[in-house]
Amino acid sequence: MKDQINEIKEKALKAIEEAEDAKILNDVRVNILGKKGELTQVLRGMGALSPEERPVIGELVNKVRDEIETKIKEREEEFKKEALKEKLENETIDITLPATKIKRGSKHPINRVIEEIEDLFVSMGYDVVEGPELETDEFCFERLNLPKGHPARDMQDSFYITEDYLLRTQTSAVQARTMLAKGGNEPIRMICAGKTYRREDDATHSHQFGQVEGLVIDKKDKNVSLADLKGTLEVFVRKLVGKNSELRFRPSYFPFTEPSYEVDVTCFKCGGKGCNLCKQTGWIELLGAGIVHPNVLKMNGYNPEEYGGFAFGTGLDRLAMFKYGIPDVRYLYANDIRFLSQFDRKDEE
Ligand code: FA5
């Protein structure tokens, strides 16, 4: 029986040594030491031994069992170490690799233009004001000297929501709101940028676009002349579009200003020489402006004998296109990240 036990031992130690993984090792354990394992079977046959032989064989079996168990444990430890080593190698972090870049958002070009305009005018003592996009016919037209049925209403095709409410067609609506709020006896210097809407849709006109409005009201002898309007617009355009820009005032018509002007600026592309952008004229139309009409002053609480002022308005989309050389207005609304990301950090340059 001793030989049989030693044989089992040798066989077990060899199998443990040759086991390639933890599963094979476990199979060895079950086959030798398990309930039906070879060594367990030997123990079961001990009943047939003489009383003298029994403790000797019993001791031997226990010794062999301990030896096999120790070997299995050692081998198990080896497998664990190997598995840990492999895991660590696979999960190695190369700290010399460049980090994943965090993508920063960027300000929309129209918002950049608005901020620049507001900063400029605030530095000249203007207030930044806001008005509602859903506006009343009264503020958008009537209080701007455009009564119902006035032919000049056709100049702005409007989105009416009800008979009295519409999406504002111009930020000029905020002129009347500001005058009324001031109560007719306080000077006004205000700038207002925001969204405007018209029933228009072609390559250069969008149903929704941005405008910025400026209004100055003061006693008639206080810097509210046409010369002051011209000087203000020169500062504005030269800061926003280019310091060499020249301005040209062309007589025009707006019901709320008299006299009224369209203001052209030397073409930013050719500098006034003439090119395809300015249709060879050297000029690009940029603003509407004029001296506030006495009727508008009167309707909104200011005495036109005592007070006077000027107003101007321009399209923000066009201004952004000038400033950044954007060739197509649709880029401003497509929200294509490849386009927008080009403006990242532009204001820090
Ligand atoms: C006005 O809206 C006047 N309120 C401007 C004004 C203010 C005059 C104060 C006098 C005193 P006009 O309709 O021309 O004027 O529009 C002004 C600018 O808005 C245009 O020059 C253009 O840049 C822009 N604009 C007008 N309609 C559209 C449109 N559908 N899409 C994009 N931009 C537009």
Short mmCIF file of C-alpha atoms and ligand atoms in Angstrom, two decimals:
data_model
loop_
_atom_site.label_atom_id
_atom_site.label_comp_id
_atom_site.label_asym_id
_atom_site.label_seq_id
_atom_site.Cartn_x
_atom_site.Cartn_y
_atom_site.Cartn_z
CA MET A 1 0.00 0.00 0.00
CA LYS A 2 2.94 2.28 0.72
CA ASP A 3 4.07 1.92 -2.88
CA GLN A 4 0.57 2.78 -4.12
CA ILE A 5 0.53 5.92 -1.92
CA ASN A 6 3.99 7.02 -3.10
CA GLU A 7 2.95 6.41 -6.68
CA ILE A 8 -0.13 8.63 -6.20
CA LYS A 9 2.14 11.27 -4.63
CA GLU A 10 4.60 11.27 -7.53
CA LYS A 11 1.80 11.39 -10.05
CA ALA A 12 0.08 14.27 -8.22
CA LEU A 13 3.28 16.33 -7.83
CA LYS A 14 4.05 15.90 -11.55
CA ALA A 15 0.49 16.93 -12.55
CA ILE A 16 0.69 19.97 -10.25
CA GLU A 17 3.99 20.99 -11.77
CA GLU A 18 2.67 20.61 -15.31
CA ALA A 19 -0.70 22.31 -14.70
CA GLU A 20 -1.01 25.25 -17.08
CA ASP A 21 -3.72 27.15 -15.31
CA ALA A 22 -5.83 27.34 -12.14
CA LYS A 23 -8.60 25.21 -13.65
CA ILE A 24 -6.29 22.28 -14.45
CA LEU A 25 -4.80 22.63 -10.96
CA ASN A 26 -8.25 22.37 -9.42
CA ASP A 27 -8.95 19.24 -11.48
CA VAL A 28 -5.80 17.70 -10.03
CA ARG A 29 -6.99 18.54 -6.52
CA VAL A 30 -10.39 16.93 -7.12
CA ASN A 31 -8.88 13.80 -8.77
CA ILE A 32 -6.42 13.19 -5.91
CA LEU A 33 -7.89 14.72 -2.74
CA GLY A 34 -11.63 15.01 -3.58
CA LYS A 35 -14.35 12.73 -2.14
CA LYS A 36 -13.79 10.21 -4.89
CA GLY A 37 -10.10 11.13 -5.33
CA GLU A 38 -7.36 8.52 -5.51
CA LEU A 39 -5.87 9.23 -2.07
CA THR A 40 -9.30 9.27 -0.44
CA GLN A 41 -9.98 5.83 -1.96
CA VAL A 42 -6.78 4.53 -0.35
CA LEU A 43 -7.95 5.76 3.05
CA ARG A 44 -11.22 3.97 2.58
CA GLY A 45 -9.31 0.69 2.07
CA MET A 46 -7.52 1.04 5.41
CA GLY A 47 -10.15 -1.05 7.15
CA ALA A 48 -8.53 -4.11 5.64
CA LEU A 49 -5.13 -3.38 7.26
CA SER A 50 -3.80 -4.89 10.45
CA PRO A 51 -3.97 -2.72 13.60
CA GLU A 52 -0.17 -2.29 13.49
CA GLU A 53 -0.12 -1.16 9.88
CA ARG A 54 -3.08 1.23 10.19
CA PRO A 55 -1.34 4.13 12.08
CA VAL A 56 1.73 3.83 9.88
CA ILE A 57 -0.27 4.03 6.67
CA GLY A 58 -2.55 6.67 8.18
CA GLU A 59 0.43 8.86 9.04
CA LEU A 60 1.87 8.39 5.56
CA VAL A 61 -1.41 9.33 3.87
CA ASN A 62 -1.69 12.47 5.99
CA LYS A 63 1.91 13.43 5.20
CA VAL A 64 1.36 12.91 1.48
CA ARG A 65 -1.92 14.83 1.60
CA ASP A 66 -0.18 17.76 3.35
CA GLU A 67 2.63 17.69 0.83
CA ILE A 68 0.21 17.70 -2.12
CA GLU A 69 -1.91 20.48 -0.59
CA THR A 70 1.18 22.61 0.03
CA LYS A 71 2.31 22.14 -3.55
CA ILE A 72 -1.14 23.04 -4.86
CA LYS A 73 -1.15 26.21 -2.74
CA GLU A 74 2.30 27.19 -3.98
CA ARG A 75 1.23 26.65 -7.58
CA GLU A 76 -1.94 28.64 -6.98
CA GLU A 77 0.13 31.52 -5.65
CA GLU A 78 2.26 31.39 -8.80
CA PHE A 79 -0.85 31.58 -10.98
CA LYS A 80 -2.18 34.53 -8.97
CA LYS A 81 1.12 36.37 -9.34
CA GLU A 82 1.21 35.72 -13.08
CA ALA A 83 -2.38 36.95 -13.48
CA LEU A 84 -1.60 40.11 -11.50
CA LYS A 85 1.54 40.76 -13.52
CA GLU A 86 -0.38 40.37 -16.78
CA LYS A 87 -3.16 42.67 -15.52
CA LEU A 88 -0.69 45.34 -14.47
CA GLU A 89 1.11 45.16 -17.80
CA ASN A 90 -2.14 45.51 -19.72
CA GLU A 91 -3.31 48.42 -17.62
CA THR A 92 -0.11 50.37 -17.70
CA ILE A 93 -0.69 54.12 -18.08
CA ASP A 94 1.85 55.90 -20.20
CA ILE A 95 2.11 59.23 -18.46
CA THR A 96 4.24 60.61 -21.28
CA LEU A 97 1.30 60.40 -23.76
CA PRO A 98 -0.34 63.78 -24.56
CA ALA A 99 -3.59 64.34 -22.61
CA THR A 100 -6.97 64.31 -24.38
CA LYS A 101 -7.72 67.88 -25.38
CA ILE A 102 -10.74 69.40 -23.65
CA LYS A 103 -12.88 71.09 -26.28
CA ARG A 104 -13.90 74.62 -25.33
CA GLY A 105 -16.99 76.26 -26.68
CA SER A 106 -16.69 79.63 -28.38
CA LYS A 107 -18.79 82.76 -28.59
CA HIS A 108 -20.98 83.11 -31.65
CA PRO A 109 -19.71 85.85 -34.03
CA ILE A 110 -22.98 87.79 -33.63
CA ASN A 111 -22.64 87.74 -29.84
CA ARG A 112 -19.05 88.91 -30.19
CA VAL A 113 -20.22 91.85 -32.30
CA ILE A 114 -22.99 92.69 -29.79
CA GLU A 115 -20.51 92.66 -26.90
CA GLU A 116 -18.07 94.85 -28.79
CA ILE A 117 -20.79 97.38 -29.68
CA GLU A 118 -22.09 97.47 -26.12
CA ASP A 119 -18.60 97.94 -24.67
CA LEU A 120 -17.92 100.79 -27.08
CA PHE A 121 -21.16 102.64 -26.41
CA VAL A 122 -21.04 102.08 -22.65
CA SER A 123 -17.59 103.71 -22.75
CA MET A 124 -19.32 106.73 -24.38
CA GLY A 125 -21.95 106.92 -21.61
CA TYR A 126 -24.80 104.99 -23.25
CA ASP A 127 -27.17 102.63 -21.38
CA VAL A 128 -27.74 99.11 -22.71
CA VAL A 129 -31.49 98.47 -22.89
CA GLU A 130 -33.73 95.62 -24.02
CA GLY A 131 -37.20 95.33 -25.45
CA PRO A 132 -39.65 92.50 -26.17
CA GLU A 133 -39.41 90.46 -29.37
CA LEU A 134 -43.19 89.98 -29.29
CA GLU A 135 -44.12 93.61 -29.76
CA THR A 136 -47.30 95.62 -30.15
CA ASP A 137 -48.26 97.38 -33.35
CA GLU A 138 -48.33 100.55 -31.24
CA PHE A 139 -44.63 100.47 -30.33
CA CYS A 140 -43.32 98.90 -33.51
CA PHE A 141 -45.14 101.35 -35.81
CA GLU A 142 -47.70 103.80 -34.43
CA ARG A 143 -45.47 105.53 -31.89
CA LEU A 144 -42.79 105.75 -34.59
CA ASN A 145 -44.96 107.93 -36.78
CA LEU A 146 -46.35 105.02 -38.79
CA PRO A 147 -50.13 105.02 -38.26
CA LYS A 148 -52.26 102.13 -39.55
CA GLY A 149 -52.55 102.28 -43.33
CA HIS A 150 -49.33 104.30 -43.72
CA PRO A 151 -47.71 103.28 -47.03
CA ALA A 152 -44.26 103.01 -45.39
CA ARG A 153 -45.52 99.96 -43.45
CA ASP A 154 -45.02 98.06 -46.70
CA MET A 155 -41.26 98.56 -46.28
CA GLN A 156 -41.31 95.91 -43.56
CA ASP A 157 -43.31 92.76 -44.23
CA SER A 158 -44.36 91.62 -40.77
CA PHE A 159 -45.32 88.47 -38.86
CA TYR A 160 -48.56 89.39 -37.08
CA ILE A 161 -49.61 87.11 -34.22
CA THR A 162 -52.92 88.89 -33.55
CA GLU A 163 -54.24 92.18 -34.88
CA ASP A 164 -52.27 94.05 -32.22
CA TYR A 165 -49.24 91.84 -31.65
CA LEU A 166 -46.38 91.03 -34.03
CA LEU A 167 -42.77 89.84 -33.96
CA ARG A 168 -40.87 93.13 -33.97
CA THR A 169 -39.56 94.08 -37.40
CA GLN A 170 -37.04 96.58 -36.02
CA THR A 171 -35.30 97.42 -32.77
CA SER A 172 -36.58 100.98 -33.33
CA ALA A 173 -39.60 99.83 -31.28
CA VAL A 174 -37.34 100.21 -28.23
CA GLN A 175 -36.91 103.94 -29.03
CA ALA A 176 -40.54 104.63 -28.10
CA ARG A 177 -40.40 102.38 -25.02
CA THR A 178 -37.28 104.14 -23.73
CA MET A 179 -38.68 107.64 -24.30
CA LEU A 180 -41.91 106.79 -22.46
CA ALA A 181 -39.98 105.19 -19.60
CA LYS A 182 -37.88 108.34 -19.16
CA GLY A 183 -41.00 110.49 -18.83
CA GLY A 184 -40.13 113.25 -21.29
CA ASN A 185 -37.69 115.28 -19.24
CA GLU A 186 -34.52 113.20 -18.99
CA PRO A 187 -31.77 112.94 -21.58
CA ILE A 188 -31.37 109.52 -23.25
CA ARG A 189 -28.32 107.72 -24.56
CA MET A 190 -29.21 104.13 -25.24
CA ILE A 191 -28.07 101.19 -27.32
CA CYS A 192 -30.23 98.11 -27.89
CA ALA A 193 -29.27 94.92 -29.72
CA GLY A 194 -31.62 92.02 -30.36
CA LYS A 195 -33.55 89.74 -32.68
CA THR A 196 -35.90 91.08 -35.31
CA TYR A 197 -38.25 89.34 -37.77
CA ARG A 198 -39.60 90.00 -41.26
CA ARG A 199 -41.43 87.96 -43.87
CA GLU A 200 -38.39 87.85 -46.12
CA ASP A 201 -36.26 85.00 -47.33
CA ASP A 202 -33.50 85.21 -49.93
CA ALA A 203 -29.71 85.05 -50.12
CA THR A 204 -29.19 88.30 -48.22
CA HIS A 205 -32.42 88.49 -46.21
CA SER A 206 -33.46 86.13 -43.49
CA HIS A 207 -36.85 85.81 -41.70
CA GLN A 208 -34.97 86.30 -38.42
CA PHE A 209 -31.96 88.57 -38.09
CA GLY A 210 -30.28 90.85 -35.59
CA GLN A 211 -30.38 94.62 -35.34
CA VAL A 212 -28.77 97.18 -33.12
CA GLU A 213 -30.39 100.51 -32.39
CA GLY A 214 -28.93 103.69 -30.98
CA LEU A 215 -30.90 106.67 -29.65
CA VAL A 216 -29.70 109.99 -28.24
CA ILE A 217 -32.16 112.60 -26.91
CA ASP A 218 -31.20 115.79 -25.11
CA LYS A 219 -31.90 119.52 -24.96
CA LYS A 220 -31.53 120.93 -28.45
CA ASP A 221 -28.23 122.73 -27.72
CA LYS A 222 -26.58 119.59 -26.28
CA ASN A 223 -24.69 117.62 -28.93
CA VAL A 224 -27.68 116.18 -30.77
CA SER A 225 -27.04 117.61 -34.23
CA LEU A 226 -26.42 115.85 -37.52
CA ALA A 227 -22.70 116.54 -37.01
CA ASP A 228 -22.87 114.64 -33.69
CA LEU A 229 -24.66 111.74 -35.39
CA LYS A 230 -21.97 111.65 -38.06
CA GLY A 231 -19.15 111.75 -35.51
CA THR A 232 -20.78 108.99 -33.44
CA LEU A 233 -21.22 106.71 -36.46
CA GLU A 234 -17.63 107.31 -37.54
CA VAL A 235 -16.38 106.16 -34.14
CA PHE A 236 -18.76 103.17 -34.28
CA VAL A 237 -17.87 102.00 -37.79
CA ARG A 238 -14.13 102.60 -37.45
CA LYS A 239 -14.01 100.60 -34.22
CA LEU A 240 -16.15 97.75 -35.53
CA VAL A 241 -15.24 97.45 -39.19
CA GLY A 242 -11.83 99.07 -39.72
CA LYS A 243 -10.06 102.24 -38.68
CA ASN A 244 -9.66 103.48 -42.26
CA SER A 245 -13.37 103.18 -43.10
CA GLU A 246 -14.98 106.23 -44.67
CA LEU A 247 -18.70 107.02 -44.31
CA ARG A 248 -21.10 108.40 -46.89
CA PHE A 249 -24.56 109.76 -45.99
CA ARG A 250 -27.22 109.35 -48.69
CA PRO A 251 -30.62 110.99 -48.24
CA SER A 252 -33.28 108.37 -47.58
CA TYR A 253 -36.63 107.93 -45.92
CA PHE A 254 -37.67 106.53 -42.54
CA PRO A 255 -40.96 107.74 -41.03
CA PHE A 256 -39.40 108.22 -37.58
CA THR A 257 -36.44 110.41 -38.61
CA GLU A 258 -36.28 113.66 -40.57
CA PRO A 259 -33.94 114.11 -42.32
CA SER A 260 -33.17 110.40 -42.83
CA TYR A 261 -30.06 108.80 -44.31
CA GLU A 262 -28.70 105.51 -45.52
CA VAL A 263 -25.10 105.36 -44.41
CA ASP A 264 -22.59 103.62 -46.67
CA VAL A 265 -19.13 102.47 -45.63
CA THR A 266 -16.08 102.01 -47.86
CA CYS A 267 -15.96 98.39 -48.95
CA PHE A 268 -13.96 96.35 -46.44
CA LYS A 269 -12.77 94.01 -49.18
CA CYS A 270 -11.32 96.44 -51.74
CA GLY A 271 -10.93 99.51 -49.51
CA GLY A 272 -13.09 101.57 -51.86
CA LYS A 273 -11.44 100.74 -55.20
CA GLY A 274 -14.37 98.68 -56.44
CA CYS A 275 -14.80 94.90 -56.47
CA ASN A 276 -17.45 92.23 -56.93
CA LEU A 277 -18.61 92.55 -53.29
CA CYS A 278 -19.44 96.27 -53.56
CA LYS A 279 -20.60 95.87 -57.17
CA GLN A 280 -17.67 98.06 -58.30
CA THR A 281 -19.02 101.07 -56.38
CA GLY A 282 -16.45 101.01 -53.54
CA TRP A 283 -19.31 101.45 -51.00
CA ILE A 284 -21.46 99.10 -48.95
CA GLU A 285 -24.72 100.13 -47.34
CA LEU A 286 -24.53 99.57 -43.59
CA LEU A 287 -26.85 101.76 -41.54
CA GLY A 288 -30.10 103.66 -41.42
CA ALA A 289 -29.97 106.89 -39.42
CA GLY A 290 -31.43 110.37 -38.97
CA ILE A 291 -32.64 113.13 -36.72
CA VAL A 292 -35.58 112.01 -34.55
CA HIS A 293 -38.86 113.21 -36.09
CA PRO A 294 -40.69 115.85 -33.97
CA ASN A 295 -43.86 113.71 -34.13
CA VAL A 296 -42.01 110.80 -32.51
CA LEU A 297 -40.72 113.05 -29.72
CA LYS A 298 -44.21 114.43 -29.16
CA MET A 299 -45.98 111.05 -29.23
CA ASN A 300 -43.55 109.64 -26.68
CA GLY A 301 -43.62 112.47 -24.19
CA TYR A 302 -40.82 114.85 -25.26
CA ASN A 303 -41.41 118.46 -26.26
CA PRO A 304 -39.88 118.90 -29.74
CA GLU A 305 -39.42 122.62 -29.13
CA GLU A 306 -37.09 121.85 -26.25
CA TYR A 307 -35.64 118.41 -27.05
CA GLY A 308 -33.98 116.91 -30.10
CA GLY A 309 -31.96 113.84 -30.92
CA PHE A 310 -30.62 111.35 -33.41
CA ALA A 311 -31.10 107.63 -33.98
CA PHE A 312 -29.40 104.92 -35.98
CA GLY A 313 -29.89 101.25 -36.67
CA THR A 314 -28.02 98.51 -38.45
CA GLY A 315 -28.15 94.77 -39.12
CA LEU A 316 -25.95 92.70 -36.82
CA ASP A 317 -25.54 89.88 -39.35
CA ARG A 318 -24.11 92.22 -41.93
CA LEU A 319 -21.82 93.79 -39.38
CA ALA A 320 -20.50 90.36 -38.31
CA MET A 321 -19.95 89.45 -41.97
CA PHE A 322 -17.94 92.66 -42.53
CA LYS A 323 -15.94 92.25 -39.41
CA TYR A 324 -14.96 88.63 -39.88
CA GLY A 325 -15.04 88.41 -43.69
CA ILE A 326 -17.88 85.85 -43.65
CA PRO A 327 -19.02 85.37 -47.25
CA ASP A 328 -22.48 83.85 -46.67
CA VAL A 329 -25.11 84.92 -44.11
CA ARG A 330 -26.31 81.32 -43.75
CA TYR A 331 -23.04 80.34 -42.03
CA LEU A 332 -24.19 82.44 -39.08
CA TYR A 333 -27.24 80.26 -38.52
CA ALA A 334 -26.12 76.77 -39.57
CA ASN A 335 -24.37 76.15 -36.21
CA ASP A 336 -21.63 74.15 -37.91
CA ILE A 337 -18.99 73.54 -35.28
CA ARG A 338 -16.21 73.75 -37.92
CA PHE A 339 -17.29 77.31 -38.68
CA LEU A 340 -17.97 78.40 -35.10
CA SER A 341 -14.72 76.99 -33.70
CA GLN A 342 -12.77 79.40 -35.91
CA PHE A 343 -13.88 82.18 -33.59
CA ASP A 344 -12.45 80.51 -30.52
CA ARG A 345 -10.38 83.01 -28.52
CA LYS A 346 -10.62 85.62 -31.33
CA ASP A 347 -11.48 88.27 -28.73
CA GLU A 348 -8.28 87.50 -26.84
CA GLU A 349 -6.05 88.16 -29.84
C1 FA5 B 1 -34.60 99.86 -40.19
O1 FA5 B 1 -35.01 98.76 -39.75
C2 FA5 B 1 -34.62 101.07 -39.35
N1 FA5 B 1 -35.29 100.79 -38.11
C3 FA5 B 1 -33.20 101.55 -39.11
C4 FA5 B 1 -33.16 102.93 -38.51
C5 FA5 B 1 -33.02 103.08 -37.15
C6 FA5 B 1 -33.29 104.08 -39.32
C7 FA5 B 1 -32.98 104.35 -36.58
C8 FA5 B 1 -33.26 105.32 -38.77
C9 FA5 B 1 -33.11 105.47 -37.40
P1 FA5 B 1 -33.92 98.87 -42.50
O2 FA5 B 1 -35.25 98.29 -42.84
O3 FA5 B 1 -33.13 99.43 -43.60
O4 FA5 B 1 -34.07 100.02 -41.41
O5 FA5 B 1 -33.06 97.75 -41.77
C10 FA5 B 1 -31.83 98.04 -41.16
C11 FA5 B 1 -30.82 96.92 -41.43
O6 FA5 B 1 -31.34 95.69 -40.97
C12 FA5 B 1 -30.53 96.68 -42.90
O7 FA5 B 1 -29.54 97.57 -43.37
C13 FA5 B 1 -30.02 95.27 -42.89
O8 FA5 B 1 -28.66 95.22 -42.50
C14 FA5 B 1 -30.84 94.66 -41.80
N2 FA5 B 1 -31.95 93.85 -42.36
C15 FA5 B 1 -33.18 94.30 -42.71
N3 FA5 B 1 -33.94 93.29 -43.15
C16 FA5 B 1 -33.18 92.17 -43.07
C17 FA5 B 1 -33.39 90.80 -43.35
N4 FA5 B 1 -34.55 90.33 -43.78
N5 FA5 B 1 -32.36 89.92 -43.15
C18 FA5 B 1 -31.17 90.36 -42.67
N6 FA5 B 1 -30.91 91.64 -42.37
C19 FA5 B 1 -31.90 92.55 -42.57
#
